[in-house]
Short mmCIF file of C-alpha atoms in Angstrom, two decimals:
data_model
loop_
_atom_site.label_atom_id
_atom_site.label_comp_id
_atom_site.label_asym_id
_atom_site.label_seq_id
_atom_site.Cartn_x
_atom_site.Cartn_y
_atom_site.Cartn_z
CA UNK A 17 0.00 0.00 0.00
CA UNK A 18 1.28 3.46 -0.84
CA UNK A 19 2.48 6.26 1.33
CA UNK A 20 -0.75 8.23 1.33
CA UNK A 21 -2.40 5.91 3.85
CA UNK A 22 -2.65 7.59 7.20
CA UNK A 23 -3.79 6.86 10.73
CA UNK A 24 -7.20 8.25 11.63
CA UNK A 25 -7.46 9.33 15.25
CA UNK A 26 -10.00 11.52 16.93
CA UNK A 27 -10.23 12.25 20.62
CA UNK A 28 -7.74 9.96 22.34
CA UNK A 29 -9.30 7.92 25.14
CA UNK A 30 -7.88 5.26 27.39
CA UNK A 31 -9.30 1.79 27.80
CA UNK A 32 -10.55 -0.97 25.51
CA UNK A 33 -13.33 -3.52 25.18
CA UNK A 34 -13.19 -7.10 24.00
CA UNK A 35 -15.93 -8.95 22.16
CA UNK A 36 -16.40 -12.63 22.89
CA UNK A 37 -17.88 -13.88 19.62
CA UNK A 38 -18.58 -12.84 16.08
CA UNK A 39 -20.57 -13.88 13.05
CA UNK A 40 -18.61 -15.29 10.10
CA UNK A 41 -17.07 -12.90 7.54
CA UNK A 42 -19.35 -11.80 4.73
CA UNK A 43 -18.68 -10.32 1.31
CA UNK A 44 -21.38 -8.03 0.02
CA UNK A 45 -22.36 -4.76 -1.54
CA UNK A 46 -23.24 -1.99 0.90
CA UNK A 47 -25.20 1.26 0.63
CA UNK A 48 -25.40 4.96 1.30
CA UNK A 49 -28.41 5.39 3.62
CA UNK A 50 -29.08 4.17 7.13
CA UNK A 51 -32.79 3.50 6.78
CA UNK A 52 -33.19 3.66 3.00
CA UNK A 53 -36.42 5.65 3.30
CA UNK A 54 -35.46 8.73 1.29
CA UNK A 55 -37.09 11.88 2.63
CA UNK A 56 -38.17 9.99 5.78
CA UNK A 57 -34.61 8.87 6.53
CA UNK A 58 -34.42 10.21 10.09
CA UNK A 59 -37.89 9.55 11.46
CA UNK A 60 -37.87 8.20 15.01
CA UNK A 61 -41.23 6.65 15.85
CA UNK A 62 -42.66 7.01 19.39
CA UNK A 63 -44.05 3.67 20.56
CA UNK A 64 -46.77 5.47 22.53
CA UNK A 65 -48.25 6.87 19.28
CA UNK A 66 -49.68 3.49 18.24
CA UNK A 67 -53.28 3.15 17.10
CA UNK A 68 -54.87 -0.18 16.16
CA UNK A 69 -58.17 -1.18 14.53
CA UNK A 70 -61.01 -2.22 16.81
CA UNK A 71 -60.95 -5.81 17.96
CA UNK A 72 -63.42 -8.26 16.37
CA UNK A 73 -66.74 -8.24 18.19
CA UNK A 74 -66.12 -4.65 19.33
CA UNK A 75 -65.11 -5.39 22.93
CA UNK A 76 -64.33 -2.48 25.24
CA UNK A 77 -60.54 -2.26 24.98
CA UNK A 78 -58.12 0.02 26.75
CA UNK A 79 -55.30 2.04 25.29
CA UNK A 80 -52.94 -0.05 23.09
CA UNK A 81 -49.36 -0.35 24.29
CA UNK A 82 -46.57 -0.95 21.78
CA UNK A 83 -43.27 -2.55 22.75
CA UNK A 84 -40.23 -3.67 20.80
CA UNK A 85 -37.66 -6.15 22.00
CA UNK A 86 -35.02 -7.94 19.94
CA UNK A 87 -36.62 -6.66 16.77
CA UNK A 88 -40.11 -7.94 17.70
CA UNK A 89 -42.79 -5.26 17.46
CA UNK A 90 -45.85 -6.13 19.57
CA UNK A 91 -48.99 -4.28 20.65
CA UNK A 92 -51.08 -5.32 23.66
CA UNK A 93 -54.50 -4.21 24.88
CA UNK A 94 -56.63 -5.17 27.85
CA UNK A 95 -60.19 -5.76 26.65
CA UNK A 96 -63.39 -6.28 28.63
CA UNK A 97 -65.29 -9.19 27.10
CA UNK A 98 -68.89 -9.82 28.03
CA UNK A 99 -69.24 -12.92 30.21
CA UNK A 100 -65.58 -12.88 31.23
CA UNK A 101 -64.86 -11.58 34.75
CA UNK A 102 -61.24 -10.62 34.07
CA UNK A 103 -59.91 -8.45 31.21
CA UNK A 104 -58.63 -10.39 28.21
CA UNK A 105 -55.25 -9.41 26.84
CA UNK A 106 -55.22 -8.79 23.12
CA UNK A 107 -51.78 -9.36 21.54
CA UNK A 108 -50.98 -8.13 18.04
CA UNK A 109 -47.80 -9.26 16.29
CA UNK A 110 -46.84 -10.05 12.72
CA UNK A 111 -49.79 -10.07 10.28
CA UNK A 112 -52.23 -9.00 13.01
CA UNK A 113 -50.48 -5.61 13.04
CA UNK A 114 -51.84 -4.79 9.58
CA UNK A 115 -53.63 -1.42 9.61
CA UNK A 116 -51.84 -0.37 12.80
CA UNK A 117 -50.90 3.31 12.78
CA UNK A 118 -47.96 5.21 14.26
CA UNK A 119 -47.31 8.94 14.15
CA UNK A 120 -43.89 10.56 14.23
CA UNK A 121 -42.44 14.09 14.14
CA UNK A 122 -41.43 15.08 10.60
CA UNK A 123 -40.29 18.47 9.24
CA UNK A 124 -42.11 20.42 11.92
CA UNK A 125 -45.32 18.45 11.51
CA UNK A 126 -46.47 14.84 11.87
CA UNK A 127 -46.22 11.93 9.46
CA UNK A 128 -48.77 9.13 9.74
CA UNK A 129 -47.29 5.66 9.22
CA UNK A 130 -49.73 2.88 8.35
CA UNK A 131 -48.66 -0.78 8.26
CA UNK A 132 -50.22 -1.95 5.01
CA UNK A 133 -49.05 -5.55 5.02
CA UNK A 134 -46.75 -7.88 6.93
CA UNK A 135 -44.67 -10.84 5.78
CA UNK A 136 -41.78 -12.97 6.97
CA UNK A 137 -38.45 -11.23 6.42
CA UNK A 138 -36.25 -12.66 3.67
CA UNK A 139 -32.76 -12.67 5.15
CA UNK A 140 -30.03 -11.53 2.75
CA UNK A 141 -27.71 -14.13 4.29
CA UNK A 142 -29.54 -17.44 3.63
CA UNK A 143 -31.09 -19.60 4.81
CA UNK A 144 -34.29 -17.72 5.68
CA UNK A 145 -36.31 -19.30 8.47
CA UNK A 146 -40.09 -19.54 8.45
CA UNK A 147 -41.91 -17.19 10.80
CA UNK A 148 -43.48 -19.86 12.98
CA UNK A 149 -43.77 -19.22 16.71
CA UNK A 150 -40.67 -21.29 17.53
CA UNK A 151 -38.42 -19.43 15.11
CA UNK A 152 -39.80 -15.99 16.01
CA UNK A 153 -39.42 -16.68 19.74
CA UNK A 154 -35.87 -17.94 19.20
CA UNK A 155 -34.91 -14.89 17.12
CA UNK A 156 -34.26 -17.01 14.02
CA UNK A 157 -37.00 -15.27 12.02
CA UNK A 158 -38.57 -11.83 12.11
CA UNK A 159 -41.44 -9.95 10.49
CA UNK A 160 -41.11 -7.11 8.00
CA UNK A 161 -43.64 -4.43 7.20
CA UNK A 162 -44.83 -2.58 4.10
CA UNK A 163 -45.52 0.91 5.43
CA UNK A 164 -47.29 3.84 3.81
CA UNK A 165 -46.40 7.37 4.93
CA UNK A 166 -49.05 10.12 4.93
CA UNK A 167 -47.96 13.71 5.29
CA UNK A 168 -50.78 15.81 6.71
CA UNK A 169 -52.76 12.52 6.51
CA UNK A 170 -53.34 13.23 2.80
CA UNK A 171 -50.42 12.54 0.50
CA UNK A 172 -49.39 8.89 0.59
CA UNK A 173 -45.83 7.75 -0.10
CA UNK A 174 -44.23 4.32 0.32
CA UNK A 175 -41.89 4.52 3.29
CA UNK A 176 -39.44 2.26 1.42
CA UNK A 177 -39.24 3.55 -2.18
CA UNK A 178 -36.52 1.09 -3.25
CA UNK A 179 -35.43 -2.41 -2.36
CA UNK A 180 -37.98 -4.97 -1.26
CA UNK A 181 -40.49 -2.29 -0.24
CA UNK A 182 -40.61 -3.77 3.27
CA UNK A 183 -38.93 -2.64 6.50
CA UNK A 184 -37.74 -4.20 9.73
CA UNK A 185 -38.81 -2.69 13.05
CA UNK A 186 -35.64 -1.75 14.95
CA UNK A 187 -35.45 -0.56 18.57
CA UNK A 188 -34.04 2.79 19.73
CA UNK A 189 -33.57 6.11 17.92
CA UNK A 190 -31.04 7.60 15.49
CA UNK A 191 -29.55 11.08 15.21
CA UNK A 192 -29.12 12.91 11.92
CA UNK A 193 -25.36 12.36 12.29
CA UNK A 194 -25.87 8.60 12.24
CA UNK A 195 -25.55 7.91 15.96
CA UNK A 196 -27.59 5.09 17.48
CA UNK A 197 -29.27 6.56 20.57
CA UNK A 198 -30.39 4.14 23.26
CA UNK A 199 -34.02 5.01 23.94
CA UNK A 200 -36.59 2.30 24.77
CA UNK A 201 -39.47 4.65 23.94
CA UNK A 202 -38.71 4.84 20.21
CA UNK A 203 -38.12 2.59 17.23
CA UNK A 204 -37.47 3.03 13.51
CA UNK A 205 -38.47 1.28 10.31
CA UNK A 206 -35.33 0.10 8.48
CA UNK A 207 -35.98 -0.61 4.80
CA UNK A 208 -34.73 -3.96 3.54
CA UNK A 209 -32.82 -4.41 0.26
CA UNK A 210 -33.78 -6.70 -2.60
CA UNK A 211 -31.30 -9.25 -3.87
CA UNK A 212 -31.19 -8.99 -7.66
CA UNK A 213 -28.23 -11.33 -7.87
CA UNK A 214 -28.00 -14.93 -6.70
CA UNK A 215 -27.39 -16.57 -3.35
CA UNK A 216 -23.74 -17.19 -4.27
CA UNK A 217 -23.22 -13.75 -5.83
CA UNK A 218 -25.70 -11.40 -4.18
CA UNK A 219 -26.36 -7.89 -5.42
CA UNK A 220 -28.55 -5.98 -3.01
CA UNK A 221 -30.57 -3.14 -4.47
CA UNK A 222 -32.14 -0.39 -2.38
CA UNK A 223 -32.92 -0.42 1.31
CA UNK A 224 -30.60 0.82 4.03
CA UNK A 225 -27.58 -0.45 5.91
CA UNK A 226 -29.40 -0.86 9.26
CA UNK A 227 -31.39 -3.77 7.83
CA UNK A 228 -28.30 -5.12 6.08
CA UNK A 229 -26.24 -5.05 9.27
CA UNK A 230 -28.99 -6.95 11.09
CA UNK A 231 -28.93 -9.63 8.41
CA UNK A 232 -25.13 -9.70 8.45
CA UNK A 233 -25.33 -10.70 12.13
CA UNK A 234 -24.93 -7.33 13.85
CA UNK A 235 -28.38 -6.37 15.25
CA UNK A 236 -28.63 -3.70 17.97
CA UNK A 237 -29.89 -6.23 20.52
CA UNK A 238 -28.39 -9.13 22.44
CA UNK A 239 -27.64 -12.25 20.40
CA UNK A 240 -24.06 -13.54 20.45
CA UNK A 241 -23.03 -10.41 22.33
CA UNK A 242 -24.45 -8.69 25.42
CA UNK A 243 -26.85 -5.90 24.45
CA UNK A 244 -24.43 -3.01 25.03
CA UNK A 245 -21.74 -4.71 22.92
CA UNK A 246 -24.31 -5.62 20.25
CA UNK A 247 -25.36 -1.96 19.92
CA UNK A 248 -21.73 -0.93 19.50
CA UNK A 249 -21.15 -3.56 16.82
CA UNK A 250 -24.29 -2.41 15.03
CA UNK A 251 -22.96 1.16 15.12
CA UNK A 252 -19.59 0.00 13.77
CA UNK A 253 -21.32 -1.94 11.00
CA UNK A 254 -23.46 0.98 9.85
CA UNK A 255 -20.50 3.40 9.85
CA UNK A 256 -18.44 0.89 7.88
CA UNK A 257 -21.22 0.11 5.40
CA UNK A 258 -21.74 3.75 4.35
CA UNK A 259 -17.99 4.55 4.60
CA UNK A 260 -18.68 7.24 7.21
CA UNK A 261 -15.01 7.82 8.01
CA UNK A 262 -15.56 10.64 10.47
CA UNK A 263 -18.67 9.44 12.30
CA UNK A 264 -20.72 12.44 11.16
CA UNK A 265 -23.52 10.91 9.11
CA UNK A 266 -21.85 11.46 5.73
CA UNK A 267 -21.61 8.61 3.23
CA UNK A 268 -18.43 8.42 1.17
CA UNK A 269 -19.42 5.65 -1.21
CA UNK A 270 -22.01 4.72 -3.82
CA UNK A 271 -24.68 2.04 -3.56
CA UNK A 272 -23.67 -1.37 -4.83
CA UNK A 273 -19.92 -0.96 -4.27
CA UNK A 274 -18.35 -4.36 -3.43
CA UNK A 275 -17.12 -4.72 0.14
CA UNK A 276 -15.48 -7.50 2.15
CA UNK A 277 -15.44 -7.32 5.94
CA UNK A 278 -14.80 -9.39 9.04
CA UNK A 279 -14.57 -9.19 12.84
CA UNK A 280 -11.53 -9.67 15.10
CA UNK A 281 -11.56 -13.48 15.25
CA UNK A 282 -11.59 -13.95 11.48
CA UNK A 283 -9.10 -11.10 11.09
CA UNK A 284 -6.80 -13.01 13.46
CA UNK A 285 -6.92 -16.00 11.12
CA UNK A 286 -5.66 -13.81 8.26
CA UNK A 287 -3.12 -11.86 10.29
CA UNK A 288 0.60 -12.39 10.28
CA UNK A 289 2.14 -11.62 13.65
CA UNK A 290 -0.83 -9.43 14.43
CA UNK A 291 -0.70 -7.53 11.13
CA UNK A 292 -3.39 -7.70 8.47
CA UNK A 293 -2.60 -8.61 4.84
CA UNK A 294 -2.63 -5.74 2.37
CA UNK A 295 -4.71 -7.73 -0.13
CA UNK A 296 -7.20 -10.58 0.03
CA UNK A 297 -6.51 -13.30 -2.51
CA UNK A 298 -7.68 -14.32 -5.01
CA UNK A 299 -10.25 -11.50 -5.38
CA UNK A 300 -7.84 -8.59 -4.96
CA UNK A 301 -9.72 -6.71 -2.24
CA UNK A 302 -7.35 -4.14 -0.67
CA UNK A 303 -7.18 -3.32 3.05
CA UNK A 304 -9.42 -0.31 3.56
CA UNK A 305 -9.91 0.36 7.27
CA UNK A 306 -9.92 -1.02 10.80
CA UNK A 307 -13.14 0.21 12.44
CA UNK A 308 -13.17 0.44 16.23
CA UNK A 309 -15.44 1.68 19.00
CA UNK A 310 -13.13 3.58 21.32
CA UNK A 311 -13.71 4.06 25.03
CA UNK A 312 -15.16 7.49 24.34
CA UNK A 313 -18.02 5.78 22.49
CA UNK A 314 -16.97 6.93 19.01
CA UNK A 315 -17.26 4.52 16.07
CA UNK A 316 -14.71 5.33 13.39
CA UNK A 317 -11.62 3.93 11.65
CA UNK A 318 -8.45 3.46 13.62
CA UNK A 319 -6.66 3.73 10.27
CA UNK A 320 -7.70 4.30 6.67
CA UNK A 321 -5.72 2.46 4.01
CA UNK A 322 -7.79 3.55 1.00
CA UNK A 323 -11.06 5.22 0.26
CA UNK A 324 -13.80 2.97 -1.07
CA UNK A 325 -13.81 5.18 -4.18
CA UNK A 326 -10.35 6.63 -4.74
CA UNK A 327 -11.42 9.43 -7.09
CA UNK A 328 -14.89 10.22 -5.75
CA UNK A 329 -14.95 13.55 -3.96
CA UNK A 330 -15.25 12.73 -0.25
CA UNK A 331 -17.72 14.38 2.11
CA UNK A 332 -15.68 13.39 5.17
CA UNK A 333 -14.59 16.56 6.97
CA UNK A 334 -11.87 14.94 9.11
CA UNK A 335 -9.96 13.58 6.10
CA UNK A 336 -8.40 15.72 3.42
CA UNK A 337 -8.16 14.53 -0.16
CA UNK A 338 -4.81 12.83 0.50
CA UNK A 339 -6.15 10.99 3.58
CA UNK A 340 -3.78 13.06 5.71
CA UNK A 341 -4.49 14.47 9.14
CA UNK A 342 -2.04 16.14 11.53
CA UNK A 343 -1.32 13.11 13.73
CA UNK A 344 1.45 10.50 13.82
CA UNK A 345 1.25 8.53 10.60
CA UNK A 346 0.73 4.77 10.40
CA UNK A 347 -0.55 2.51 7.66
CA UNK A 348 -3.25 -0.10 8.32
CA UNK A 349 -0.74 -2.88 7.64
CA UNK A 350 1.46 -1.51 10.42
CA UNK A 351 -1.31 -1.57 13.03
CA UNK A 352 -0.80 -4.38 15.53
CA UNK A 353 -4.49 -5.10 16.01
CA UNK A 354 -3.71 -7.44 18.94
CA UNK A 355 -2.86 -4.27 20.83
CA UNK A 356 -6.01 -2.38 19.80
CA UNK A 357 -9.56 -2.56 21.09
CA UNK A 358 -10.86 -5.93 19.93
CA UNK A 359 -14.37 -4.59 19.42
CA UNK A 360 -13.70 -3.93 15.76
CA UNK A 361 -14.52 -4.66 12.13
CA UNK A 362 -12.04 -4.80 9.25
CA UNK A 363 -13.08 -3.74 5.75
CA UNK A 364 -11.50 -4.49 2.38
CA UNK A 365 -12.59 -2.97 -0.95
CA UNK A 366 -11.61 -3.04 -4.61
CA UNK A 367 -9.90 -0.43 -6.75
CA UNK A 368 -12.77 0.09 -9.20
CA UNK A 369 -12.45 3.71 -10.35
CA UNK A 370 -9.98 6.03 -12.04
CA UNK A 371 -9.70 9.79 -12.22
CA UNK A 372 -10.76 11.29 -15.56
CA UNK A 373 -8.54 14.33 -16.05
CA UNK A 374 -8.83 17.15 -18.61
CA UNK A 375 -5.56 18.50 -20.07
CA UNK A 376 -4.99 21.47 -22.37
CA UNK A 377 -2.37 22.79 -24.80
CA UNK A 378 -2.76 26.21 -26.35
CA UNK A 379 -6.37 27.33 -26.76
CA UNK A 380 -7.98 24.51 -28.74
CA UNK A 381 -6.13 21.25 -28.04
CA UNK A 382 -7.61 19.09 -25.25
CA UNK A 383 -7.01 15.58 -23.93
CA UNK A 384 -9.36 13.87 -21.49
CA UNK A 385 -7.93 10.65 -20.09
CA UNK A 386 -7.29 8.36 -17.12
CA UNK A 387 -3.78 7.59 -18.45
CA UNK A 388 -2.09 9.75 -15.85
CA UNK A 389 0.43 9.61 -13.07
CA UNK A 390 -0.36 11.20 -9.75
CA UNK A 391 -2.00 10.70 -6.39
CA UNK A 392 -5.74 10.03 -6.82
CA UNK A 393 -6.66 11.14 -3.31
CA UNK A 394 -5.02 14.52 -3.80
CA UNK A 395 -6.92 15.20 -7.00
CA UNK A 396 -10.39 13.75 -6.49
CA UNK A 397 -13.37 15.92 -7.31
CA UNK A 398 -11.38 18.64 -9.04
CA UNK A 399 -9.02 19.52 -6.19
CA UNK A 400 -5.34 20.01 -6.98
CA UNK A 401 -5.37 18.98 -10.66
CA UNK A 402 -1.67 19.77 -10.82
CA UNK A 403 -1.03 16.51 -8.99
CA UNK A 404 -1.57 14.73 -12.35
CA UNK A 405 0.64 14.49 -15.45
CA UNK A 406 -0.06 12.67 -18.71
CA UNK A 407 1.26 9.10 -18.92
CA UNK A 408 0.55 8.07 -22.51
CA UNK A 409 4.06 7.10 -23.60
CA UNK A 410 2.63 3.75 -24.70
CA UNK A 411 1.25 5.49 -27.79
CA UNK A 412 4.80 6.11 -29.02
CA UNK A 413 5.17 8.95 -31.51
CA UNK A 414 1.40 9.50 -31.44
CA UNK A 415 1.45 10.35 -27.71
CA UNK A 416 0.29 13.89 -26.86
CA UNK A 417 2.98 16.07 -25.26
CA UNK A 418 3.30 19.42 -23.51
CA UNK A 419 -0.25 19.38 -22.08
CA UNK A 420 -1.11 20.91 -18.71
CA UNK A 421 -3.87 19.67 -16.36
CA UNK A 422 -7.03 21.78 -16.18
CA UNK A 423 -9.28 19.86 -13.79
CA UNK A 424 -10.44 16.43 -12.69
CA UNK A 425 -13.80 15.85 -14.32
CA UNK A 426 -14.62 13.08 -11.84
CA UNK A 427 -14.38 9.31 -11.48
CA UNK A 428 -15.10 6.74 -14.15
CA UNK A 429 -15.31 2.98 -13.70
CA UNK A 430 -12.13 1.08 -14.43
CA UNK A 431 -11.90 -0.86 -17.74
CA UNK A 432 -10.75 -3.83 -15.62
CA UNK A 433 -13.91 -4.17 -13.52
CA UNK A 434 -14.34 -7.64 -11.97
CA UNK A 435 -16.44 -9.92 -14.13
CA UNK A 436 -19.31 -10.19 -11.62
CA UNK A 437 -19.50 -6.41 -11.25
CA UNK A 438 -19.43 -5.98 -15.01
CA UNK A 439 -22.17 -8.56 -15.49
CA UNK A 440 -24.65 -6.93 -13.12
CA UNK A 441 -23.90 -3.37 -14.20
CA UNK A 442 -23.81 -3.99 -17.97
CA UNK A 443 -27.37 -2.64 -18.56
CA UNK A 444 -26.47 0.63 -16.83
CA UNK A 445 -22.98 1.48 -18.09
CA UNK A 446 -21.28 2.16 -21.42
CA UNK A 447 -17.63 2.25 -22.55
CA UNK A 448 -15.64 5.32 -23.52
CA UNK A 449 -13.20 4.78 -26.39
CA UNK A 450 -9.79 6.41 -26.68
CA UNK A 451 -9.18 7.72 -30.20
CA UNK A 452 -6.29 9.69 -31.58
CA UNK A 453 -4.36 10.87 -34.61
CA UNK A 454 -0.77 10.25 -35.64
CA UNK A 455 0.05 13.81 -34.56
CA UNK A 456 -1.09 13.38 -30.94
CA UNK A 457 -4.58 14.85 -31.04
CA UNK A 458 -7.03 12.85 -28.93
CA UNK A 459 -10.76 12.19 -28.80
CA UNK A 460 -12.73 10.42 -26.07
CA UNK A 461 -16.12 9.21 -27.27
CA UNK A 462 -18.79 6.55 -26.76
CA UNK A 463 -18.61 5.53 -30.42
CA UNK A 464 -16.13 2.78 -31.40
CA UNK A 465 -15.87 4.36 -34.87
CA UNK A 466 -14.25 7.49 -33.36
CA UNK A 467 -17.07 9.72 -34.67
CA UNK A 468 -15.82 8.86 -38.20
CA UNK A 469 -13.53 11.84 -37.73
CA UNK A 470 -10.82 12.14 -40.37
CA UNK A 471 -7.45 10.83 -39.19
CA UNK A 472 -8.75 9.40 -35.89
CA UNK A 473 -8.54 5.73 -34.90
CA UNK A 474 -8.75 3.81 -31.65
CA UNK A 475 -5.53 3.93 -29.61
CA UNK A 476 -5.03 1.04 -27.13
CA UNK A 477 -2.78 1.36 -24.10
CA UNK A 478 -1.39 -1.64 -22.21
CA UNK A 479 -3.77 -3.98 -24.02
CA UNK A 480 -6.95 -2.22 -22.87
CA UNK A 481 -8.63 -2.37 -26.28
CA UNK A 482 -8.71 1.45 -26.32
CA UNK A 483 -11.42 1.42 -23.63
CA UNK A 484 -10.73 4.31 -21.27
CA UNK A 485 -13.34 3.14 -18.77
CA UNK A 486 -17.09 3.08 -18.17
CA UNK A 487 -19.68 5.71 -17.32
CA UNK A 488 -23.42 5.52 -16.64
CA UNK A 489 -25.46 5.22 -19.81
CA UNK A 490 -28.48 6.86 -18.16
CA UNK A 491 -29.76 8.04 -14.79
CA UNK A 492 -33.09 7.98 -13.02
CA UNK A 493 -34.89 11.17 -14.15
CA UNK A 494 -37.07 11.23 -11.04
CA UNK A 495 -34.77 10.41 -8.16
CA UNK A 496 -33.00 13.28 -6.47
CA UNK A 497 -29.24 13.20 -6.84
CA UNK A 498 -26.26 14.67 -8.62
CA UNK A 499 -26.42 14.91 -12.40
CA UNK A 500 -22.94 15.02 -13.93
CA UNK A 501 -23.23 14.53 -17.70
CA UNK A 502 -20.00 14.11 -19.63
CA UNK A 503 -20.33 15.98 -22.93
CA UNK A 504 -18.69 15.88 -26.33
CA UNK A 505 -17.72 19.26 -27.85
CA UNK A 506 -16.41 20.18 -31.34
CA UNK A 507 -14.63 23.28 -32.53
CA UNK A 508 -16.78 24.84 -35.30
CA UNK A 509 -13.88 25.75 -37.62
CA UNK A 510 -10.91 23.54 -36.69
CA UNK A 511 -12.92 20.33 -36.40
CA UNK A 512 -11.07 19.21 -33.21
CA UNK A 513 -12.91 17.68 -30.26
CA UNK A 514 -12.99 18.02 -26.48
CA UNK A 515 -14.65 15.77 -23.89
CA UNK A 516 -15.60 17.62 -20.73
CA UNK A 517 -18.44 18.36 -18.34
CA UNK A 518 -18.22 22.08 -19.23
CA UNK A 519 -17.69 23.93 -22.51
CA UNK A 520 -13.93 24.42 -22.91
CA UNK A 521 -14.67 27.72 -24.66
CA UNK A 522 -15.55 28.50 -28.31
CA UNK A 523 -16.63 24.88 -28.82
CA UNK A 524 -20.04 23.66 -30.00
CA UNK A 525 -22.00 21.07 -28.06
CA UNK A 526 -22.35 17.72 -29.89
CA UNK A 527 -24.15 15.45 -27.39
CA UNK A 528 -24.16 13.96 -23.92
CA UNK A 529 -21.95 10.88 -23.76
CA UNK A 530 -23.28 9.64 -20.44
CA UNK A 531 -22.97 10.40 -16.75
CA UNK A 532 -20.02 10.30 -14.37
CA UNK A 533 -20.61 8.16 -11.27
CA UNK A 534 -22.07 10.31 -8.50
CA UNK A 535 -24.32 9.79 -5.50
CA UNK A 536 -28.06 9.46 -6.06
CA UNK A 537 -28.33 8.81 -9.80
CA UNK A 538 -29.44 5.20 -10.05
CA UNK A 539 -31.97 4.08 -7.42
CA UNK A 540 -30.20 1.69 -5.07
CA UNK A 541 -27.60 0.59 -7.61
CA UNK A 542 -25.21 3.54 -7.91
CA UNK A 543 -22.08 1.56 -8.70
#
């Protein structure tokens, strides 16, 4: 791993905690939202707000009382039944909670949440157990709920707009900065993803990471861990899943990005003298971070070896673009994790993106390419473009020379994407072809015929078939999110081309080539 990997450290606190058990390691895609409920992302639902339909036979029932324990949402009522001397307890759970209503604070008003239907939760880590009483009581199966949200009790919106459309009921409350707040009086609905892959190669679309972490074996209630430890592991899992490096509620990844992770016991199996391997073989996942819960109660990386997306502009405020902070520097491979808090998760991720950089010579000659040398972290998102220089010597005498960097247009997907990633993303991405002339003029286009421009032909580098990389072929026109179209421009008199997000100046727009990867463009599948 290179020299730009740095130790992440916040407030230094003494002490450590040790976990006694852990679920097995899991490889999976992750996500960008905690709950996956869009505009209702940070609704905390008061249990006392519950309303239920009248009981059959219209007995005289008291106020319903909602409780949640170990992910089981239940409502009880004491009802006076004619001919029975003592009140009869009415218990609603699972499908009998259909038409139950909860109300929660939302944007200075109240949102009405109606449970429309209930079904047995389909676990994303098979096998899924049937929701019979034995499995539900043992915590091997749980119910999930299709919920409709009414603002002002008029406009109806599905609470879970993507994924399976169903949500798990999860105890406690969450802050807008992504902190799990212990509070027995509240719960949240965590939207579940939908597996559009296979059991052996899952690809989870939509939903939020709270539900995923529960299925991965890290629920915020006692199972293999005591409850306090379980909540901490759940917090670690959610921070890791959204790549929230600074513990501030900011995702630094895109939905669908491959991720491998494990706990301390499985990390110990891979370690050499207490040190983690830089790469997992044979899949090539690189050591990303060691996530710990320190004794101050903060969940964040002890060290950060790489960003999940090297050239995606990061929202993390505690990490600059080079992953440097003013503390003693240490790479993740140098961390002796036997000496750290053992309440931890370790994440590995792939190098799947490259920086697309715009270069210029004179007033009309432009090159847009990923064939550069430089430090991706120092140049992501347009910062410090001078960190890059052209590296196209492989083109020989046709290589462009004497160009200066203008800006980083953004990330594009690598031309060497893993086969499984390529297979599932093929309907949503398109290649960009590198074309050039014998005199060093370049053209980046989505057409393999190089726009039929005179003198231009495809120019391979290092056996890449002249494919520069991949961009999105389209985006969701409805979903909120960044829109970063990459455009093709042509000079009206000279006939030369430029590929850029903005008009280089005095050029004429030809067409949109596609979209650079950015958060919020494809619903639940933003690879």
